[in-house]
Amino acid sequence: MRVSVLAGDGIGPEVIEPALAELPQGTEVVRIDAGAERFLATGELITDADLDAIKGSDALLFGAIGDPRVPDGVLERGVLLRLRKELDLYINLRPFPELGLTFVRENSEGPYAGVGERTADLATETSINTRKGIERCIRFAFDFAAKRGERLHLVHKTNVMTYAGGLWREVFDEVAAEFEDVETGYEHVDAAAYHLVTDRDRFQVIVTDNLFGDILSDLAAGIAGGLGKAASANLHPDASTRPSRCLGLFEPVHGSAPDIAGTGTADPTAAIRATQMMLEELEKESAKA
Ligand code: IPM
Ligand code: MN
């Protein structure tokens, strides 16, 4: 087994080092030194050599990215979002076992697509939603909920985002017809945020858009006891369409936390859990083969 490790910025290296102890003996570790330090020294974000190494690995373990010395978005888009795109990791699976809740976050489109423009007086940020992109995410979520015998909620904002929400709803209802045993529900994202705090037992699996999933999973982490514990798996689940050997990028939900970097107080639990998720997914994959 070969695993790439990109520890990254801030507390990334501090939480990844203890997580590496989870790897079975004999695992080949390939270090990728992308991040703020290298960017500031050389201007490089992800090099061709980084990509080749990652694509030649079974999985990528990722620490965190982001640094106050670099303008917002440069590292996030240039490293993390670039990798999600290159590896076509269209599922962001965020389990909160303490809450009996799992998010299936669409991970390749929506407002993260990078479509928009900025002039002195105008800024647009276009949410891209393709039927193909929505459907593969929703199908994964139905499969996931069906296997676990759990309820599945779609969360969106169909009362305002009528174009995007309309297509999500349509595809959700179409796929639901194929999964008669899965109990389903729909909530607007504002109501879902409220109910996650006041009545969270109503949710078991939530499938949602990229940005809503980003926000609600931090909310869930807050309820579950802190960002220090939450882990996530960025996956391209189906081997037949996977663009490379790499089945996913596994990371803590938290960021680089530059304010506490170097103080020795970062909680490695999320990185350890991300490593465990990686090993579980690799195990499932080899069971299939
Ligand atoms: C996450 C992070 C990223 C995201 C950032 C760092 C680009 O917040 O993985 O949740 O917004 O997806
Ligand atoms: Mn986030």
PDB file of C-alpha atoms and ligand atoms in Angstrom:
ATOM      1  CA  MET A   1       0.000   0.000   0.000  1.00  0.00           C
ATOM      2  CA  ARG A   2       1.279   3.428  -0.928  1.00  0.00           C
ATOM      3  CA  VAL A   3      -0.085   6.567   0.763  1.00  0.00           C
ATOM      4  CA  SER A   4       0.737  10.164  -0.114  1.00  0.00           C
ATOM      5  CA  VAL A   5       0.902  12.554   2.816  1.00  0.00           C
ATOM      6  CA  LEU A   6       0.438  16.290   2.420  1.00  0.00           C
ATOM      7  CA  ALA A   7       0.694  17.769   5.923  1.00  0.00           C
ATOM      8  CA  GLY A   8       0.440  21.373   4.704  1.00  0.00           C
ATOM      9  CA  ASP A   9       0.243  24.508   6.806  1.00  0.00           C
ATOM     10  CA  GLY A  10      -0.234  25.664  10.391  1.00  0.00           C
ATOM     11  CA  ILE A  11      -1.240  22.785  12.659  1.00  0.00           C
ATOM     12  CA  GLY A  12      -1.329  20.402   9.664  1.00  0.00           C
ATOM     13  CA  PRO A  13       2.088  18.828  10.367  1.00  0.00           C
ATOM     14  CA  GLU A  14       1.396  18.676  14.141  1.00  0.00           C
ATOM     15  CA  VAL A  15      -1.791  16.653  13.698  1.00  0.00           C
ATOM     16  CA  ILE A  16      -0.542  14.486  10.821  1.00  0.00           C
ATOM     17  CA  GLU A  17       2.585  13.188  12.601  1.00  0.00           C
ATOM     18  CA  PRO A  18       0.639  11.377  15.364  1.00  0.00           C
ATOM     19  CA  ALA A  19      -1.889  10.160  12.765  1.00  0.00           C
ATOM     20  CA  LEU A  20       0.852   8.379  10.806  1.00  0.00           C
ATOM     21  CA  ALA A  21       1.190   5.933  13.693  1.00  0.00           C
ATOM     22  CA  GLU A  22      -2.158   4.464  12.544  1.00  0.00           C
ATOM     23  CA  LEU A  23      -0.673   3.246   9.259  1.00  0.00           C
ATOM     24  CA  PRO A  24       0.048  -0.475   9.125  1.00  0.00           C
ATOM     25  CA  GLN A  25       3.697  -1.559   9.106  1.00  0.00           C
ATOM     26  CA  GLY A  26       5.162  -1.585   5.646  1.00  0.00           C
ATOM     27  CA  THR A  27       2.985   1.218   4.272  1.00  0.00           C
ATOM     28  CA  GLU A  28       4.970   3.210   1.735  1.00  0.00           C
ATOM     29  CA  VAL A  29       4.662   6.923   2.598  1.00  0.00           C
ATOM     30  CA  VAL A  30       5.244   9.539  -0.112  1.00  0.00           C
ATOM     31  CA  ARG A  31       5.643  13.068   1.253  1.00  0.00           C
ATOM     32  CA  ILE A  32       4.186  15.981  -0.723  1.00  0.00           C
ATOM     33  CA  ASP A  33       5.625  19.265   0.518  1.00  0.00           C
ATOM     34  CA  ALA A  34       2.992  21.561  -0.998  1.00  0.00           C
ATOM     35  CA  GLY A  35       1.758  24.450   1.134  1.00  0.00           C
ATOM     36  CA  ALA A  36       2.503  27.996   2.178  1.00  0.00           C
ATOM     37  CA  GLU A  37       6.243  27.580   2.800  1.00  0.00           C
ATOM     38  CA  ARG A  38       6.959  26.153  -0.621  1.00  0.00           C
ATOM     39  CA  PHE A  39       4.602  28.613  -2.293  1.00  0.00           C
ATOM     40  CA  LEU A  40       6.352  31.571  -0.657  1.00  0.00           C
ATOM     41  CA  ALA A  41       9.772  30.183  -1.623  1.00  0.00           C
ATOM     42  CA  THR A  42       9.069  29.032  -5.194  1.00  0.00           C
ATOM     43  CA  GLY A  43       5.578  30.213  -6.222  1.00  0.00           C
ATOM     44  CA  GLU A  44       4.505  26.590  -6.771  1.00  0.00           C
ATOM     45  CA  LEU A  45       1.134  25.280  -5.596  1.00  0.00           C
ATOM     46  CA  ILE A  46       0.736  21.721  -6.912  1.00  0.00           C
ATOM     47  CA  THR A  47       3.509  20.616  -9.263  1.00  0.00           C
ATOM     48  CA  ASP A  48       3.237  17.965 -11.967  1.00  0.00           C
ATOM     49  CA  ALA A  49       5.530  15.808  -9.834  1.00  0.00           C
ATOM     50  CA  ASP A  50       3.155  16.176  -6.844  1.00  0.00           C
ATOM     51  CA  LEU A  51       0.212  15.166  -9.012  1.00  0.00           C
ATOM     52  CA  ASP A  52       2.001  12.158 -10.472  1.00  0.00           C
ATOM     53  CA  ALA A  53       3.002  10.976  -7.008  1.00  0.00           C
ATOM     54  CA  ILE A  54      -0.521  11.404  -5.643  1.00  0.00           C
ATOM     55  CA  LYS A  55      -2.143   9.735  -8.651  1.00  0.00           C
ATOM     56  CA  GLY A  56       0.247   6.820  -8.210  1.00  0.00           C
ATOM     57  CA  SER A  57      -0.809   6.332  -4.572  1.00  0.00           C
ATOM     58  CA  ASP A  58      -3.767   4.418  -3.178  1.00  0.00           C
ATOM     59  CA  ALA A  59      -4.900   7.429  -1.138  1.00  0.00           C
ATOM     60  CA  LEU A  60      -3.879  10.879   0.047  1.00  0.00           C
ATOM     61  CA  LEU A  61      -3.768  11.888   3.696  1.00  0.00           C
ATOM     62  CA  PHE A  62      -4.130  15.655   3.983  1.00  0.00           C
ATOM     63  CA  GLY A  63      -3.454  17.937   6.972  1.00  0.00           C
ATOM     64  CA  ALA A  64      -4.597  21.515   6.394  1.00  0.00           C
ATOM     65  CA  ILE A  65      -3.970  24.401   4.048  1.00  0.00           C
ATOM     66  CA  GLY A  66      -4.084  28.181   4.570  1.00  0.00           C
ATOM     67  CA  ASP A  67      -1.642  30.787   5.850  1.00  0.00           C
ATOM     68  CA  PRO A  68      -2.060  34.437   6.854  1.00  0.00           C
ATOM     69  CA  ARG A  69       0.971  35.407   4.720  1.00  0.00           C
ATOM     70  CA  VAL A  70      -0.804  34.277   1.550  1.00  0.00           C
ATOM     71  CA  PRO A  71      -3.950  35.993   0.203  1.00  0.00           C
ATOM     72  CA  ASP A  72      -7.238  34.169   0.848  1.00  0.00           C
ATOM     73  CA  GLY A  73      -8.089  31.578  -1.747  1.00  0.00           C
ATOM     74  CA  VAL A  74      -4.637  31.104  -3.294  1.00  0.00           C
ATOM     75  CA  LEU A  75      -3.726  27.977  -1.332  1.00  0.00           C
ATOM     76  CA  GLU A  76      -7.313  26.807  -0.837  1.00  0.00           C
ATOM     77  CA  ARG A  77      -8.102  26.906  -4.555  1.00  0.00           C
ATOM     78  CA  GLY A  78      -4.577  26.158  -5.752  1.00  0.00           C
ATOM     79  CA  VAL A  79      -3.989  23.128  -3.559  1.00  0.00           C
ATOM     80  CA  LEU A  80      -7.095  21.611  -1.950  1.00  0.00           C
ATOM     81  CA  LEU A  81      -9.734  22.449  -4.575  1.00  0.00           C
ATOM     82  CA  ARG A  82      -7.259  21.637  -7.356  1.00  0.00           C
ATOM     83  CA  LEU A  83      -6.712  18.168  -5.891  1.00  0.00           C
ATOM     84  CA  ARG A  84     -10.444  17.572  -5.446  1.00  0.00           C
ATOM     85  CA  LYS A  85     -10.843  18.464  -9.110  1.00  0.00           C
ATOM     86  CA  GLU A  86      -7.860  16.565 -10.539  1.00  0.00           C
ATOM     87  CA  LEU A  87      -8.861  13.402  -8.688  1.00  0.00           C
ATOM     88  CA  ASP A  88     -12.571  14.042  -9.379  1.00  0.00           C
ATOM     89  CA  LEU A  89     -13.425  13.573  -5.703  1.00  0.00           C
ATOM     90  CA  TYR A  90     -17.103  14.361  -6.006  1.00  0.00           C
ATOM     91  CA  ILE A  91     -18.193  13.070  -2.596  1.00  0.00           C
ATOM     92  CA  ASN A  92     -17.241  14.687   0.684  1.00  0.00           C
ATOM     93  CA  LEU A  93     -18.341  12.258   3.366  1.00  0.00           C
ATOM     94  CA  ARG A  94     -18.468  13.768   6.851  1.00  0.00           C
ATOM     95  CA  PRO A  95     -19.617  11.408   9.580  1.00  0.00           C
ATOM     96  CA  PHE A  96     -20.529  12.532  13.096  1.00  0.00           C
ATOM     97  CA  PRO A  97     -20.902   9.208  14.919  1.00  0.00           C
ATOM     98  CA  GLU A  98     -21.583  11.012  18.217  1.00  0.00           C
ATOM     99  CA  LEU A  99     -24.723  12.483  16.613  1.00  0.00           C
ATOM    100  CA  GLY A 100     -25.770   9.491  14.513  1.00  0.00           C
ATOM    101  CA  LEU A 101     -25.449  11.851  11.560  1.00  0.00           C
ATOM    102  CA  THR A 102     -23.566  11.755   8.251  1.00  0.00           C
ATOM    103  CA  PHE A 103     -23.218  14.460   5.621  1.00  0.00           C
ATOM    104  CA  VAL A 104     -22.860  13.595   1.974  1.00  0.00           C
ATOM    105  CA  ARG A 105     -21.583  16.881   0.596  1.00  0.00           C
ATOM    106  CA  GLU A 106     -21.379  17.395  -3.169  1.00  0.00           C
ATOM    107  CA  ASN A 107     -17.694  18.176  -3.639  1.00  0.00           C
ATOM    108  CA  SER A 108     -17.071  19.279  -7.212  1.00  0.00           C
ATOM    109  CA  GLU A 109     -19.639  21.894  -8.224  1.00  0.00           C
ATOM    110  CA  GLY A 110     -22.002  24.500  -6.763  1.00  0.00           C
ATOM    111  CA  PRO A 111     -20.572  27.863  -5.723  1.00  0.00           C
ATOM    112  CA  TYR A 112     -17.117  26.208  -5.474  1.00  0.00           C
ATOM    113  CA  ALA A 113     -16.876  25.890  -9.263  1.00  0.00           C
ATOM    114  CA  GLY A 114     -14.843  29.112  -9.510  1.00  0.00           C
ATOM    115  CA  VAL A 115     -17.171  30.736 -12.024  1.00  0.00           C
ATOM    116  CA  GLY A 116     -17.754  34.451 -11.630  1.00  0.00           C
ATOM    117  CA  GLU A 117     -16.196  37.835 -12.098  1.00  0.00           C
ATOM    118  CA  ARG A 118     -15.043  40.805 -10.152  1.00  0.00           C
ATOM    119  CA  THR A 119     -14.878  44.428 -11.222  1.00  0.00           C
ATOM    120  CA  ALA A 120     -14.507  47.450  -8.954  1.00  0.00           C
ATOM    121  CA  ASP A 121     -18.251  47.607  -8.367  1.00  0.00           C
ATOM    122  CA  LEU A 122     -19.584  44.172  -9.096  1.00  0.00           C
ATOM    123  CA  ALA A 123     -18.900  40.636  -7.966  1.00  0.00           C
ATOM    124  CA  THR A 124     -20.669  37.520  -9.185  1.00  0.00           C
ATOM    125  CA  GLU A 125     -20.164  33.968  -7.977  1.00  0.00           C
ATOM    126  CA  THR A 126     -22.072  31.489 -10.077  1.00  0.00           C
ATOM    127  CA  SER A 127     -23.256  28.176  -8.683  1.00  0.00           C
ATOM    128  CA  ILE A 128     -22.765  25.433 -11.270  1.00  0.00           C
ATOM    129  CA  ASN A 129     -25.079  22.430 -10.983  1.00  0.00           C
ATOM    130  CA  THR A 130     -25.086  19.723 -13.646  1.00  0.00           C
ATOM    131  CA  ARG A 131     -27.575  16.861 -13.725  1.00  0.00           C
ATOM    132  CA  LYS A 132     -24.635  14.452 -13.896  1.00  0.00           C
ATOM    133  CA  GLY A 133     -22.907  16.066 -10.906  1.00  0.00           C
ATOM    134  CA  ILE A 134     -26.058  16.144  -8.796  1.00  0.00           C
ATOM    135  CA  GLU A 135     -27.144  12.650  -9.760  1.00  0.00           C
ATOM    136  CA  ARG A 136     -23.888  10.868  -8.937  1.00  0.00           C
ATOM    137  CA  CYS A 137     -23.866  12.539  -5.530  1.00  0.00           C
ATOM    138  CA  ILE A 138     -27.513  11.788  -4.775  1.00  0.00           C
ATOM    139  CA  ARG A 139     -27.125   8.170  -5.928  1.00  0.00           C
ATOM    140  CA  PHE A 140     -24.179   7.700  -3.604  1.00  0.00           C
ATOM    141  CA  ALA A 141     -26.257   9.154  -0.740  1.00  0.00           C
ATOM    142  CA  PHE A 142     -29.215   6.824  -1.423  1.00  0.00           C
ATOM    143  CA  ASP A 143     -26.902   3.814  -1.613  1.00  0.00           C
ATOM    144  CA  PHE A 144     -25.232   4.857   1.618  1.00  0.00           C
ATOM    145  CA  ALA A 145     -28.547   5.410   3.450  1.00  0.00           C
ATOM    146  CA  ALA A 146     -30.033   2.178   2.047  1.00  0.00           C
ATOM    147  CA  LYS A 147     -27.079   0.072   3.244  1.00  0.00           C
ATOM    148  CA  ARG A 148     -27.406   1.535   6.721  1.00  0.00           C
ATOM    149  CA  GLY A 149     -31.205   1.506   6.837  1.00  0.00           C
ATOM    150  CA  GLU A 150     -31.191   5.240   7.550  1.00  0.00           C
ATOM    151  CA  ARG A 151     -33.363   8.223   6.634  1.00  0.00           C
ATOM    152  CA  LEU A 152     -32.083  10.554   3.916  1.00  0.00           C
ATOM    153  CA  HIS A 153     -32.778  14.290   3.821  1.00  0.00           C
ATOM    154  CA  LEU A 154     -32.065  16.608   0.941  1.00  0.00           C
ATOM    155  CA  VAL A 155     -31.056  20.054   2.203  1.00  0.00           C
ATOM    156  CA  HIS A 156     -31.126  23.034  -0.174  1.00  0.00           C
ATOM    157  CA  LYS A 157     -32.818  26.415  -0.549  1.00  0.00           C
ATOM    158  CA  THR A 158     -35.428  25.683  -3.194  1.00  0.00           C
ATOM    159  CA  ASN A 159     -37.588  28.623  -2.091  1.00  0.00           C
ATOM    160  CA  VAL A 160     -34.969  31.156  -3.222  1.00  0.00           C
ATOM    161  CA  MET A 161     -32.393  29.331  -5.360  1.00  0.00           C
ATOM    162  CA  THR A 162     -35.101  28.096  -7.683  1.00  0.00           C
ATOM    163  CA  TYR A 163     -32.834  27.112 -10.594  1.00  0.00           C
ATOM    164  CA  ALA A 164     -30.272  25.112  -8.655  1.00  0.00           C
ATOM    165  CA  GLY A 165     -32.713  23.951  -5.997  1.00  0.00           C
ATOM    166  CA  GLY A 166     -35.234  22.928  -8.633  1.00  0.00           C
ATOM    167  CA  LEU A 167     -32.770  20.639 -10.376  1.00  0.00           C
ATOM    168  CA  TRP A 168     -31.545  19.121  -7.090  1.00  0.00           C
ATOM    169  CA  ARG A 169     -35.149  18.430  -6.042  1.00  0.00           C
ATOM    170  CA  GLU A 170     -36.054  16.924  -9.395  1.00  0.00           C
ATOM    171  CA  VAL A 171     -33.084  14.559  -9.418  1.00  0.00           C
ATOM    172  CA  PHE A 172     -33.602  13.660  -5.749  1.00  0.00           C
ATOM    173  CA  ASP A 173     -37.223  12.669  -6.437  1.00  0.00           C
ATOM    174  CA  GLU A 174     -36.251  10.661  -9.528  1.00  0.00           C
ATOM    175  CA  VAL A 175     -33.594   8.660  -7.697  1.00  0.00           C
ATOM    176  CA  ALA A 176     -35.871   8.260  -4.649  1.00  0.00           C
ATOM    177  CA  ALA A 177     -38.324   6.320  -6.836  1.00  0.00           C
ATOM    178  CA  GLU A 178     -35.626   3.642  -7.258  1.00  0.00           C
ATOM    179  CA  PHE A 179     -35.043   3.357  -3.507  1.00  0.00           C
ATOM    180  CA  GLU A 180     -38.513   2.728  -2.108  1.00  0.00           C
ATOM    181  CA  ASP A 181     -37.121   1.426   1.186  1.00  0.00           C
ATOM    182  CA  VAL A 182     -35.293   4.645   2.022  1.00  0.00           C
ATOM    183  CA  GLU A 183     -37.358   7.129   4.011  1.00  0.00           C
ATOM    184  CA  THR A 184     -36.744  10.630   2.664  1.00  0.00           C
ATOM    185  CA  GLY A 185     -37.270  14.240   3.656  1.00  0.00           C
ATOM    186  CA  TYR A 186     -36.469  17.746   2.472  1.00  0.00           C
ATOM    187  CA  GLU A 187     -35.516  20.852   4.473  1.00  0.00           C
ATOM    188  CA  HIS A 188     -34.407  24.327   3.514  1.00  0.00           C
ATOM    189  CA  VAL A 189     -30.872  24.981   4.714  1.00  0.00           C
ATOM    190  CA  ASP A 190     -31.884  27.658   7.239  1.00  0.00           C
ATOM    191  CA  ALA A 191     -34.453  25.361   8.853  1.00  0.00           C
ATOM    192  CA  ALA A 192     -31.966  22.487   8.792  1.00  0.00           C
ATOM    193  CA  ALA A 193     -29.411  24.635  10.654  1.00  0.00           C
ATOM    194  CA  TYR A 194     -32.039  25.394  13.300  1.00  0.00           C
ATOM    195  CA  HIS A 195     -33.157  21.777  13.613  1.00  0.00           C
ATOM    196  CA  LEU A 196     -29.588  20.499  13.798  1.00  0.00           C
ATOM    197  CA  VAL A 197     -29.352  22.451  17.038  1.00  0.00           C
ATOM    198  CA  THR A 198     -32.882  21.964  18.430  1.00  0.00           C
ATOM    199  CA  ASP A 199     -33.991  18.542  17.136  1.00  0.00           C
ATOM    200  CA  ARG A 200     -31.021  16.837  15.554  1.00  0.00           C
ATOM    201  CA  ASP A 201     -32.430  13.311  15.864  1.00  0.00           C
ATOM    202  CA  ARG A 202     -34.639  13.973  12.879  1.00  0.00           C
ATOM    203  CA  PHE A 203     -31.564  13.733  10.614  1.00  0.00           C
ATOM    204  CA  GLN A 204     -29.515  10.620   9.882  1.00  0.00           C
ATOM    205  CA  VAL A 205     -28.019  11.196   6.427  1.00  0.00           C
ATOM    206  CA  ILE A 206     -28.056  14.632   4.803  1.00  0.00           C
ATOM    207  CA  VAL A 207     -27.197  15.101   1.140  1.00  0.00           C
ATOM    208  CA  THR A 208     -26.543  18.679   0.106  1.00  0.00           C
ATOM    209  CA  ASP A 209     -24.783  21.190  -2.084  1.00  0.00           C
ATOM    210  CA  ASN A 210     -21.064  21.941  -1.720  1.00  0.00           C
ATOM    211  CA  LEU A 211     -21.373  25.225   0.210  1.00  0.00           C
ATOM    212  CA  PHE A 212     -24.329  24.215   2.399  1.00  0.00           C
ATOM    213  CA  GLY A 213     -22.436  21.036   3.265  1.00  0.00           C
ATOM    214  CA  ASP A 214     -19.334  23.019   4.158  1.00  0.00           C
ATOM    215  CA  ILE A 215     -21.257  25.263   6.534  1.00  0.00           C
ATOM    216  CA  LEU A 216     -23.538  22.663   8.120  1.00  0.00           C
ATOM    217  CA  SER A 217     -20.693  20.241   8.768  1.00  0.00           C
ATOM    218  CA  ASP A 218     -18.875  22.867  10.844  1.00  0.00           C
ATOM    219  CA  LEU A 219     -22.145  23.463  12.704  1.00  0.00           C
ATOM    220  CA  ALA A 220     -22.444  19.731  13.366  1.00  0.00           C
ATOM    221  CA  ALA A 221     -18.831  19.638  14.555  1.00  0.00           C
ATOM    222  CA  GLY A 222     -19.669  22.397  17.009  1.00  0.00           C
ATOM    223  CA  ILE A 223     -22.576  20.393  18.402  1.00  0.00           C
ATOM    224  CA  ALA A 224     -20.585  17.153  18.464  1.00  0.00           C
ATOM    225  CA  GLY A 225     -17.829  18.538  20.688  1.00  0.00           C
ATOM    226  CA  GLY A 226     -15.563  20.583  18.485  1.00  0.00           C
ATOM    227  CA  LEU A 227     -13.722  20.745  15.200  1.00  0.00           C
ATOM    228  CA  GLY A 228     -10.834  18.882  16.787  1.00  0.00           C
ATOM    229  CA  LYS A 229     -12.713  15.594  16.345  1.00  0.00           C
ATOM    230  CA  ALA A 230     -14.399  15.792  12.914  1.00  0.00           C
ATOM    231  CA  ALA A 231     -12.883  13.927   9.945  1.00  0.00           C
ATOM    232  CA  SER A 232     -13.837  13.701   6.317  1.00  0.00           C
ATOM    233  CA  ALA A 233     -13.313  11.569   3.226  1.00  0.00           C
ATOM    234  CA  ASN A 234     -13.174  13.178  -0.224  1.00  0.00           C
ATOM    235  CA  LEU A 235     -13.955  10.263  -2.514  1.00  0.00           C
ATOM    236  CA  HIS A 236     -14.411   9.105  -6.067  1.00  0.00           C
ATOM    237  CA  PRO A 237     -16.303   6.005  -4.979  1.00  0.00           C
ATOM    238  CA  ASP A 238     -16.702   4.090  -8.265  1.00  0.00           C
ATOM    239  CA  ALA A 239     -13.476   2.415  -9.372  1.00  0.00           C
ATOM    240  CA  SER A 240     -14.651   2.121 -12.981  1.00  0.00           C
ATOM    241  CA  THR A 241     -14.625   5.909 -13.556  1.00  0.00           C
ATOM    242  CA  ARG A 242     -11.880   6.892 -11.096  1.00  0.00           C
ATOM    243  CA  PRO A 243      -9.288   8.987 -12.965  1.00  0.00           C
ATOM    244  CA  SER A 244      -6.295   7.495 -11.141  1.00  0.00           C
ATOM    245  CA  ARG A 245      -5.247   4.886  -8.594  1.00  0.00           C
ATOM    246  CA  CYS A 246      -6.006   7.372  -5.787  1.00  0.00           C
ATOM    247  CA  LEU A 247      -9.412   6.652  -4.270  1.00  0.00           C
ATOM    248  CA  GLY A 248      -9.605   9.684  -2.048  1.00  0.00           C
ATOM    249  CA  LEU A 249      -8.230  12.536  -0.006  1.00  0.00           C
ATOM    250  CA  PHE A 250      -8.744  12.147   3.736  1.00  0.00           C
ATOM    251  CA  GLU A 251      -8.606  15.193   5.976  1.00  0.00           C
ATOM    252  CA  PRO A 252      -9.676  16.716   9.258  1.00  0.00           C
ATOM    253  CA  VAL A 253     -12.663  19.082   8.842  1.00  0.00           C
ATOM    254  CA  HIS A 254     -10.681  21.784  10.670  1.00  0.00           C
ATOM    255  CA  GLY A 255      -8.275  24.146   8.975  1.00  0.00           C
ATOM    256  CA  SER A 256      -4.662  25.186   9.562  1.00  0.00           C
ATOM    257  CA  ALA A 257      -5.490  27.206  12.730  1.00  0.00           C
ATOM    258  CA  PRO A 258      -2.436  29.501  12.461  1.00  0.00           C
ATOM    259  CA  ASP A 259      -3.417  31.116  15.786  1.00  0.00           C
ATOM    260  CA  ILE A 260      -2.524  27.961  17.735  1.00  0.00           C
ATOM    261  CA  ALA A 261       0.139  26.508  15.417  1.00  0.00           C
ATOM    262  CA  GLY A 262       3.342  25.699  17.305  1.00  0.00           C
ATOM    263  CA  THR A 263       1.703  25.899  20.738  1.00  0.00           C
ATOM    264  CA  GLY A 264       1.369  22.122  21.055  1.00  0.00           C
ATOM    265  CA  THR A 265      -2.359  22.405  21.789  1.00  0.00           C
ATOM    266  CA  ALA A 266      -3.791  21.133  18.472  1.00  0.00           C
ATOM    267  CA  ASP A 267      -5.992  18.050  18.919  1.00  0.00           C
ATOM    268  CA  PRO A 268      -4.836  15.292  16.519  1.00  0.00           C
ATOM    269  CA  THR A 269      -8.108  13.312  16.941  1.00  0.00           C
ATOM    270  CA  ALA A 270      -9.611  14.518  13.656  1.00  0.00           C
ATOM    271  CA  ALA A 271      -6.464  13.636  11.706  1.00  0.00           C
ATOM    272  CA  ILE A 272      -6.318  10.231  13.395  1.00  0.00           C
ATOM    273  CA  ARG A 273      -9.965   9.617  12.513  1.00  0.00           C
ATOM    274  CA  ALA A 274      -9.312  10.730   8.933  1.00  0.00           C
ATOM    275  CA  THR A 275      -6.514   8.155   8.761  1.00  0.00           C
ATOM    276  CA  GLN A 276      -8.864   5.478  10.109  1.00  0.00           C
ATOM    277  CA  MET A 277     -11.481   6.432   7.491  1.00  0.00           C
ATOM    278  CA  MET A 278      -8.774   6.097   4.848  1.00  0.00           C
ATOM    279  CA  LEU A 279      -7.830   2.611   6.033  1.00  0.00           C
ATOM    280  CA  GLU A 280     -11.505   1.564   6.117  1.00  0.00           C
ATOM    281  CA  GLU A 281     -12.089   2.785   2.555  1.00  0.00           C
ATOM    282  CA  LEU A 282      -8.924   1.058   1.333  1.00  0.00           C
ATOM    283  CA  GLU A 283     -10.058  -2.145   3.032  1.00  0.00           C
ATOM    284  CA  LYS A 284     -13.517  -1.953   1.394  1.00  0.00           C
ATOM    285  CA  GLU A 285     -11.817  -1.376  -1.935  1.00  0.00           C
ATOM    286  CA  SER A 286      -9.559  -4.390  -1.654  1.00  0.00           C
ATOM    287  CA  ALA A 287     -12.535  -6.517  -0.534  1.00  0.00           C
ATOM    288  CA  LYS A 288     -14.286  -5.565  -3.803  1.00  0.00           C
ATOM    289  CA  ALA A 289     -11.276  -6.456  -5.958  1.00  0.00           C
TER     290      ALA A 289
HETATM  291  C1  IPM B   1     -13.282  22.206   4.179  1.00  0.00           C
HETATM  292  C2  IPM B   1     -12.575  23.525   4.097  1.00  0.00           C
HETATM  293  C3  IPM B   1     -12.345  23.875   2.640  1.00  0.00           C
HETATM  294  C4  IPM B   1     -13.698  23.982   1.971  1.00  0.00           C
HETATM  295  C5  IPM B   1     -11.513  25.151   2.384  1.00  0.00           C
HETATM  296  C6  IPM B   1     -10.193  25.115   3.102  1.00  0.00           C
HETATM  297  C7  IPM B   1     -11.312  25.388   0.901  1.00  0.00           C
HETATM  298  O1  IPM B   1     -13.295  24.525   4.746  1.00  0.00           O
HETATM  299  O2  IPM B   1     -12.723  21.188   3.720  1.00  0.00           O
HETATM  300  O3  IPM B   1     -14.396  22.160   4.703  1.00  0.00           O
HETATM  301  O4  IPM B   1     -14.327  25.039   2.022  1.00  0.00           O
HETATM  302  O5  IPM B   1     -14.122  22.984   1.378  1.00  0.00           O
HETATM  303 MN    MN B   2     -15.085  23.799   5.764  1.00  0.00          MN
END
